[in-house]
mmCIF file of C-alpha atoms in Angstrom:
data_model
loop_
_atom_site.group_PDB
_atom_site.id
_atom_site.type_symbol
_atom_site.label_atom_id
_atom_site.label_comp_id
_atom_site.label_asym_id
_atom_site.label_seq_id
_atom_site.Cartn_x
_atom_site.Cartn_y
_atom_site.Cartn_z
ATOM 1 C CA UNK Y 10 0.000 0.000 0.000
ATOM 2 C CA UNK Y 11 1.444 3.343 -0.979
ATOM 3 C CA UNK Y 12 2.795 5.426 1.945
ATOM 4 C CA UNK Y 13 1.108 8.769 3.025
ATOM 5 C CA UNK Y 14 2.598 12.291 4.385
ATOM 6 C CA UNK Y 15 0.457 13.971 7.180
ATOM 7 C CA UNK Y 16 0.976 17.510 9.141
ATOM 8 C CA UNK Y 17 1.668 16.478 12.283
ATOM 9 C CA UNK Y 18 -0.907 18.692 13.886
ATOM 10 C CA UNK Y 19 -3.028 21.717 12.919
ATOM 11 C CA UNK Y 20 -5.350 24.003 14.692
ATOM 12 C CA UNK Y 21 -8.886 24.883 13.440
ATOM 13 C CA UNK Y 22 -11.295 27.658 14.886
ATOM 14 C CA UNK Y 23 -14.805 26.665 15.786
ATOM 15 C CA UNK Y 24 -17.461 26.860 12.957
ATOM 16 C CA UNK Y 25 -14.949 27.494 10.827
ATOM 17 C CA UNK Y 26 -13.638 24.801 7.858
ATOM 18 C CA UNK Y 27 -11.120 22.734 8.678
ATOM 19 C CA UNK Y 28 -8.503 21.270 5.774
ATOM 20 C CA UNK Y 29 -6.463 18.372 6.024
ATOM 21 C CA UNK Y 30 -4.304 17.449 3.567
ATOM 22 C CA UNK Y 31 -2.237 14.282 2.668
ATOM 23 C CA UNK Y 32 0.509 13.472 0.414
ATOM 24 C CA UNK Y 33 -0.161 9.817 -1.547
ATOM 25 C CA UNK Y 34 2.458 10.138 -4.467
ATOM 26 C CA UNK Y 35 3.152 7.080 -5.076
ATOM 27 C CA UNK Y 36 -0.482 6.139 -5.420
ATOM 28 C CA UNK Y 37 -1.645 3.755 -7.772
ATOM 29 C CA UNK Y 38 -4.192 3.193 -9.604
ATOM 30 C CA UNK Y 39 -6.481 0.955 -7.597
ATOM 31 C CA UNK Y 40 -5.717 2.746 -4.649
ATOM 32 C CA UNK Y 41 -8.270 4.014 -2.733
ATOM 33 C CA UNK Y 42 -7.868 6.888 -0.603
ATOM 34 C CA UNK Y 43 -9.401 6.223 3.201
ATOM 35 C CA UNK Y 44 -9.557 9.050 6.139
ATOM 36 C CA UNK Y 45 -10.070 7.693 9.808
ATOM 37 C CA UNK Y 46 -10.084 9.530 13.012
ATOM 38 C CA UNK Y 47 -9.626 8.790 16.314
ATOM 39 C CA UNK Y 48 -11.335 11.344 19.492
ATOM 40 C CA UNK Y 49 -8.957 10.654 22.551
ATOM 41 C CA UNK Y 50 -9.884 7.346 24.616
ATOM 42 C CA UNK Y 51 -12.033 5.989 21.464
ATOM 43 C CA UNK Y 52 -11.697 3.897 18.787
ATOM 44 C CA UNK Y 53 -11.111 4.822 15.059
ATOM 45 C CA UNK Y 54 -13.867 6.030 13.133
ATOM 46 C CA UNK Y 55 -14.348 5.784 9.595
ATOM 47 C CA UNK Y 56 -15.080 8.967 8.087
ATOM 48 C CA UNK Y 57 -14.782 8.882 4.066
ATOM 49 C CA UNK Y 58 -13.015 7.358 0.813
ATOM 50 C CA UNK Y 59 -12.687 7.695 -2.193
ATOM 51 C CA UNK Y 60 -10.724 6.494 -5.959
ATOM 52 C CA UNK Y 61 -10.612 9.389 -7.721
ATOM 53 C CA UNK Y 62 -13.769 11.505 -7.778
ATOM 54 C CA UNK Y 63 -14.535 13.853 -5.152
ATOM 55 C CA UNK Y 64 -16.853 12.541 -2.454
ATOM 56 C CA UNK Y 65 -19.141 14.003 0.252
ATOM 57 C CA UNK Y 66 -20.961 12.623 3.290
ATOM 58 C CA UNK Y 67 -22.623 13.768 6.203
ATOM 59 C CA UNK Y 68 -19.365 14.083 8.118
ATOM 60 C CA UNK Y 69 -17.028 15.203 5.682
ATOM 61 C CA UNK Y 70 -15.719 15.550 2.104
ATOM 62 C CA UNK Y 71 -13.084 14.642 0.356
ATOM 63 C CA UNK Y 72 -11.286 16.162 -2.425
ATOM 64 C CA UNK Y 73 -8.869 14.069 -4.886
ATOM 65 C CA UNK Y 74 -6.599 15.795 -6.866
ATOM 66 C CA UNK Y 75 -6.600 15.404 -10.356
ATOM 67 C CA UNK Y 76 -3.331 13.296 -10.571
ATOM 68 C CA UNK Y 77 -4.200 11.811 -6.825
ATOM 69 C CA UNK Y 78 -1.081 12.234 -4.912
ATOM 70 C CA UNK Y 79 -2.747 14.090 -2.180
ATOM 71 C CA UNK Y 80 -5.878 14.699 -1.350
ATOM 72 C CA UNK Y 81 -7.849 17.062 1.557
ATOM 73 C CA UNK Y 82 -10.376 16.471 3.739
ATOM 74 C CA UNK Y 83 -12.626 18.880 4.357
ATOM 75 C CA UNK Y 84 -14.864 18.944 7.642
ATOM 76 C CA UNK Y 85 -16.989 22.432 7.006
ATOM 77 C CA UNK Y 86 -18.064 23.712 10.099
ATOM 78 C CA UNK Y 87 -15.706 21.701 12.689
ATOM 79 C CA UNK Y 88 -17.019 21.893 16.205
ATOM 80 C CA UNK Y 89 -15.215 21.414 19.769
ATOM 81 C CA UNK Y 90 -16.169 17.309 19.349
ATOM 82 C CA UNK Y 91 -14.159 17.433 15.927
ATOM 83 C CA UNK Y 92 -10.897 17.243 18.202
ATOM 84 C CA UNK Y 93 -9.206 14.059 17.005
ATOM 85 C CA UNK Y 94 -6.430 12.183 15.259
ATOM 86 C CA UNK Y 95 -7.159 12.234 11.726
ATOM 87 C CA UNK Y 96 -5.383 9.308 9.554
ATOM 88 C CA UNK Y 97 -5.017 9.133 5.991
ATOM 89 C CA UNK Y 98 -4.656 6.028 4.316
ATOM 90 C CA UNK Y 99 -4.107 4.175 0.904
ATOM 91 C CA UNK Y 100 -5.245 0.832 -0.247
ATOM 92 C CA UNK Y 101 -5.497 -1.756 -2.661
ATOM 93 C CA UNK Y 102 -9.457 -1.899 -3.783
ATOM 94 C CA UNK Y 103 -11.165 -3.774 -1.838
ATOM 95 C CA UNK Y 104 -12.158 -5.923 -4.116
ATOM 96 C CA UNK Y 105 -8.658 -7.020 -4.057
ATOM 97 C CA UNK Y 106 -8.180 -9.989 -1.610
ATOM 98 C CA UNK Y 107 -11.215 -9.512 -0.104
ATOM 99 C CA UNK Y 108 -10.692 -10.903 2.984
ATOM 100 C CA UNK Y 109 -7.042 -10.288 2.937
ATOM 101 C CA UNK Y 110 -8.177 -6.417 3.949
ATOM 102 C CA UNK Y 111 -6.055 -4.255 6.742
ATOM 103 C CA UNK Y 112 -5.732 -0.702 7.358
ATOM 104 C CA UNK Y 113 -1.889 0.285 7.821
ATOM 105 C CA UNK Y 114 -2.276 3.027 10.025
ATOM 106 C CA UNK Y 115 0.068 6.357 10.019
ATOM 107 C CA UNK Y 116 1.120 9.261 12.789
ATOM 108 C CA UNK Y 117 -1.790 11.116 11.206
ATOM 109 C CA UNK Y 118 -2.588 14.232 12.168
ATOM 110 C CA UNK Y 119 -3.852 16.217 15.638
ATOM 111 C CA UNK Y 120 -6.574 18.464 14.653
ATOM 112 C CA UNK Y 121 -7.201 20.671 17.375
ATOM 113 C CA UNK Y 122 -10.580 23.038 16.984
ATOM 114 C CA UNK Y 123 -10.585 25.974 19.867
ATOM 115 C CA UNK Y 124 -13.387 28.008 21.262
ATOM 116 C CA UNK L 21 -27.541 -0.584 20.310
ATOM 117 C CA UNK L 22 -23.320 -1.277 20.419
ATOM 118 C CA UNK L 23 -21.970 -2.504 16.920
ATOM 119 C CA UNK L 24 -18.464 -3.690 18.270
ATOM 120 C CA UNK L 25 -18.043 -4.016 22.066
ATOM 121 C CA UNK L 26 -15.072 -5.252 24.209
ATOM 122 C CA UNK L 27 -14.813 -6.340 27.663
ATOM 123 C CA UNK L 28 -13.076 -5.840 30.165
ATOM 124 C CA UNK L 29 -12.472 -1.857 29.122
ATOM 125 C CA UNK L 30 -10.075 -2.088 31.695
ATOM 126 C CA UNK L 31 -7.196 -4.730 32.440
ATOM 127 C CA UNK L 32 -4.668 -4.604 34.919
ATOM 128 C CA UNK L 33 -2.609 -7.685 35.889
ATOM 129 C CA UNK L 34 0.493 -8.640 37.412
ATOM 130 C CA UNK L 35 3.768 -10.181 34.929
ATOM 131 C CA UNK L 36 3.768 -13.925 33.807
ATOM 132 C CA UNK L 37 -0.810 -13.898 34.217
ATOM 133 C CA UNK L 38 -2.473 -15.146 31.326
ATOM 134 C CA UNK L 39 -5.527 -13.092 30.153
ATOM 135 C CA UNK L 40 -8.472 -12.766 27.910
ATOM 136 C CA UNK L 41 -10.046 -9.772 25.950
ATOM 137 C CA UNK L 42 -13.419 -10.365 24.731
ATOM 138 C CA UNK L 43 -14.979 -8.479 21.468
ATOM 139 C CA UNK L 44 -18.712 -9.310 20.027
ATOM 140 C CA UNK L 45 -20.083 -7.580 17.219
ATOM 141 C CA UNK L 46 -23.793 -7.549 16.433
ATOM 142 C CA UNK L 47 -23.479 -5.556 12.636
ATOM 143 C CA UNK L 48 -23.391 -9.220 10.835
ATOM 144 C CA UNK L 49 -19.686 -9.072 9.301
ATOM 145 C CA UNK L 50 -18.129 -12.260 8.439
ATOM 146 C CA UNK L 51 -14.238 -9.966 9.138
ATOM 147 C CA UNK L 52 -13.354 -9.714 12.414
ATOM 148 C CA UNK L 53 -9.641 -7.788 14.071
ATOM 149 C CA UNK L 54 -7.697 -7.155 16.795
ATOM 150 C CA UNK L 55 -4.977 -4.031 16.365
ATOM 151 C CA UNK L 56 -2.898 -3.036 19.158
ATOM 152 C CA UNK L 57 -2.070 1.074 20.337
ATOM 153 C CA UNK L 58 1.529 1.229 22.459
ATOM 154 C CA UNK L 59 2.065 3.850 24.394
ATOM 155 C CA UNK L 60 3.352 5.943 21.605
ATOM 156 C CA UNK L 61 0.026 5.941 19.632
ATOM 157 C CA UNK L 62 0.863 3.502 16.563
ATOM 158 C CA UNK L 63 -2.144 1.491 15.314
ATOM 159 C CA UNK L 64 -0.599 -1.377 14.325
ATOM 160 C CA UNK L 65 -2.924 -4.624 13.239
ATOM 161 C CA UNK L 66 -2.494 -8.037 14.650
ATOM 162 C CA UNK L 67 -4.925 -10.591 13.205
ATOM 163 C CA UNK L 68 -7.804 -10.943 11.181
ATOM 164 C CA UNK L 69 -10.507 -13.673 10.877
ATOM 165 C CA UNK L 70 -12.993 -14.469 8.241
ATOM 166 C CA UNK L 71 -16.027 -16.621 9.229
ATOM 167 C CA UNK L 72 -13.479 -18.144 11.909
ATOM 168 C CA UNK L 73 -10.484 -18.666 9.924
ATOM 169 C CA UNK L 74 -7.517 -16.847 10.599
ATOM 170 C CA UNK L 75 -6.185 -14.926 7.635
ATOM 171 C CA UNK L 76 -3.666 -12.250 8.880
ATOM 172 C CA UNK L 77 -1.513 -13.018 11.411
ATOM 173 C CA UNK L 78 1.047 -10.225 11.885
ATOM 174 C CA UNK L 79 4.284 -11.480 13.481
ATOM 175 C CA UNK L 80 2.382 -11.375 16.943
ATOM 176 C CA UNK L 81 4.210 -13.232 19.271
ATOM 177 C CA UNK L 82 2.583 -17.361 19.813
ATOM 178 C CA UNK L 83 1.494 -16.074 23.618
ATOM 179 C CA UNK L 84 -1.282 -14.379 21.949
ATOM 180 C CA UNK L 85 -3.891 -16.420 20.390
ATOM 181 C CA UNK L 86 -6.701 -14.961 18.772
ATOM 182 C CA UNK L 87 -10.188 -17.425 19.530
ATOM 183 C CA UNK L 88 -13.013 -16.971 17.187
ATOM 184 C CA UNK L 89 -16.177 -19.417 18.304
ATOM 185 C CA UNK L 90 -18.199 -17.873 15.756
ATOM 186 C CA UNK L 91 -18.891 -15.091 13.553
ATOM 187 C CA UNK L 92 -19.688 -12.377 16.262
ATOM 188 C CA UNK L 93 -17.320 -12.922 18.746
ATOM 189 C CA UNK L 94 -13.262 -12.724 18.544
ATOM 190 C CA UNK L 95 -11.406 -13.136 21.544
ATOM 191 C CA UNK L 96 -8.150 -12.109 22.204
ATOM 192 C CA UNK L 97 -6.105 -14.702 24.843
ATOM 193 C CA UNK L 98 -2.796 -13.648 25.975
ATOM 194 C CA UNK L 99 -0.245 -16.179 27.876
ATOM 195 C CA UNK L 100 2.472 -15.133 29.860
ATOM 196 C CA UNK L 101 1.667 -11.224 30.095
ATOM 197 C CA UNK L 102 5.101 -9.183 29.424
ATOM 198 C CA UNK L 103 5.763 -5.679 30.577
ATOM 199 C CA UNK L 104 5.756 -4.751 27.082
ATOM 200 C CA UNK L 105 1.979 -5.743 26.249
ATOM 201 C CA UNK L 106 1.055 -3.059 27.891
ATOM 202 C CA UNK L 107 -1.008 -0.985 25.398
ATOM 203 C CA UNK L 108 -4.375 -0.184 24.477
ATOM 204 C CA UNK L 109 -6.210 -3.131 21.856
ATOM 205 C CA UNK L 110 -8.952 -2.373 19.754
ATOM 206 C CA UNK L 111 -10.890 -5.013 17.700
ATOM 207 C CA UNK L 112 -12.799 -4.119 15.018
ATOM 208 C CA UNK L 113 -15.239 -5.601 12.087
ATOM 209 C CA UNK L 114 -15.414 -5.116 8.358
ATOM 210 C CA UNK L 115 -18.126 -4.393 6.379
ATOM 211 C CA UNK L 116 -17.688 -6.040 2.994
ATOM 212 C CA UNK L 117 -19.399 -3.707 1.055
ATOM 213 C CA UNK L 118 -18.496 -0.674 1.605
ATOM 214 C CA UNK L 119 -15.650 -1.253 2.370
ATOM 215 C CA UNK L 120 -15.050 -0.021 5.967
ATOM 216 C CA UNK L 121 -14.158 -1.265 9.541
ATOM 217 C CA UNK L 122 -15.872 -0.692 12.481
ATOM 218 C CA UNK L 123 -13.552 -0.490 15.772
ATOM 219 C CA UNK L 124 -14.999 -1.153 19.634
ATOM 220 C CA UNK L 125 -13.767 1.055 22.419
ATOM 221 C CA UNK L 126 -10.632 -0.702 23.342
ATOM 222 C CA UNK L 127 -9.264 -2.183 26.128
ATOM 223 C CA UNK L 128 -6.513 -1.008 28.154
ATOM 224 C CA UNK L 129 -4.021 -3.656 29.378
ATOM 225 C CA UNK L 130 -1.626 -2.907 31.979
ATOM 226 C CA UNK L 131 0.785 -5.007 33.060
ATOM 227 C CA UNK L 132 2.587 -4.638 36.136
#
């Protein structure tokens, strides 16, 4: 699975967008891009993914660069709960092994979203 | 309703015990985990079953041995309890289709 660059932490106002961007360049091209996070004490939670075209959910969105080595995720109005680890990862398709599925997990990055 | 639980959230035990972690999941996957946090924050995976076959097994060392009775339920047993198993271990379930895993709250291990 290609490797991916994170910030190591950024800061984010309340109500106010937060962007977090990843490096995937050696992506290829059934590589899916994933975003996890993690609040303190919790468990990883998925968030979004996506192959190419941008996607949005009810948590977040995810834009893809054209030639996919990096990608952002975008939550739009972060709030004080938002406070988490945030990991970016790349992976075969998952119709690829099927079973044979685990997510490599990175540093990731701290996003910290102040009053 | 709890999609992946674990119990005991908390574990603390003395060197040389043997111990078990319990995880159920009620969201109907046939993949089941177990990933382990140290106490520097790495996520690192340590095995994965699929409708109670083992299919990833990540260099863990034999005193761990994962138990799957069915389906639902993966349990984590853990011989001889080191200093370094100290950590945090999640288990979590995949959803085929979309693609995605599902983690429980953890359990944190302490060994003294």
């Amino acid at each position: 699975d290609a490797k991916t660059t994170q910030p190591t932490s950024m800061d984010c106002a309340e109500g106010r967008a937060a962007n977090l961007p990843c490096n995937h360049s050696t992506i290829s091209g059934n590589e899916y891009v994933y975003w996890y996070r993690q609040i303190h004490s919790q468990g990883p939670q998925y968030i979004i993914h996506g192959l190419k075209n941008n996607e949005t959910n009810e948590m977040a969105s995810l834009i893809i660069t054209e030639d996919r080595k990096s990608s952002t995720l975008i939550l739009p109005h972060a709030t004080l709960r938002d406070t988490a680890v945030y990991y970016c990862i790349v992976r075969s398709s998952h119709n690829s092994g099927g079973s044979n599925y685990k997510l490599t997990f990175g540093k990731g990055t701290l996003l910290t979203v102040n009053p | 309703d709890t999609a992946v639980s674990q119990t005991p959230k908390y574990l603390v035990t003395q060197m040389g015990n043997d111990k078990s972690i319990k995880c159920e999941q009620n969201l109907g996957h046939d993949t089941m985990y177990w990933y382990k946090q140290d106490s520097k924050k790495f996520l690192k995976i340590m095995f994965s079953y699929n409708n109670k076959e083992l299919i990833i097994n990540e260099t863990v060392p034999n005193r761990f041995s994962p138990k799957s009775p069915d389906k639902a339920h993966l349990n984590l047993h853990i011989n001889s309890l080191e200093l370094g198993d100290s950590a945090v271990y999640f288990c979590a379930s995949r959803n085929w289709r979309t693609d995605t895993q599902y983690f429980g709250p953890g359990t944190r291990l302490t060994v003294l």
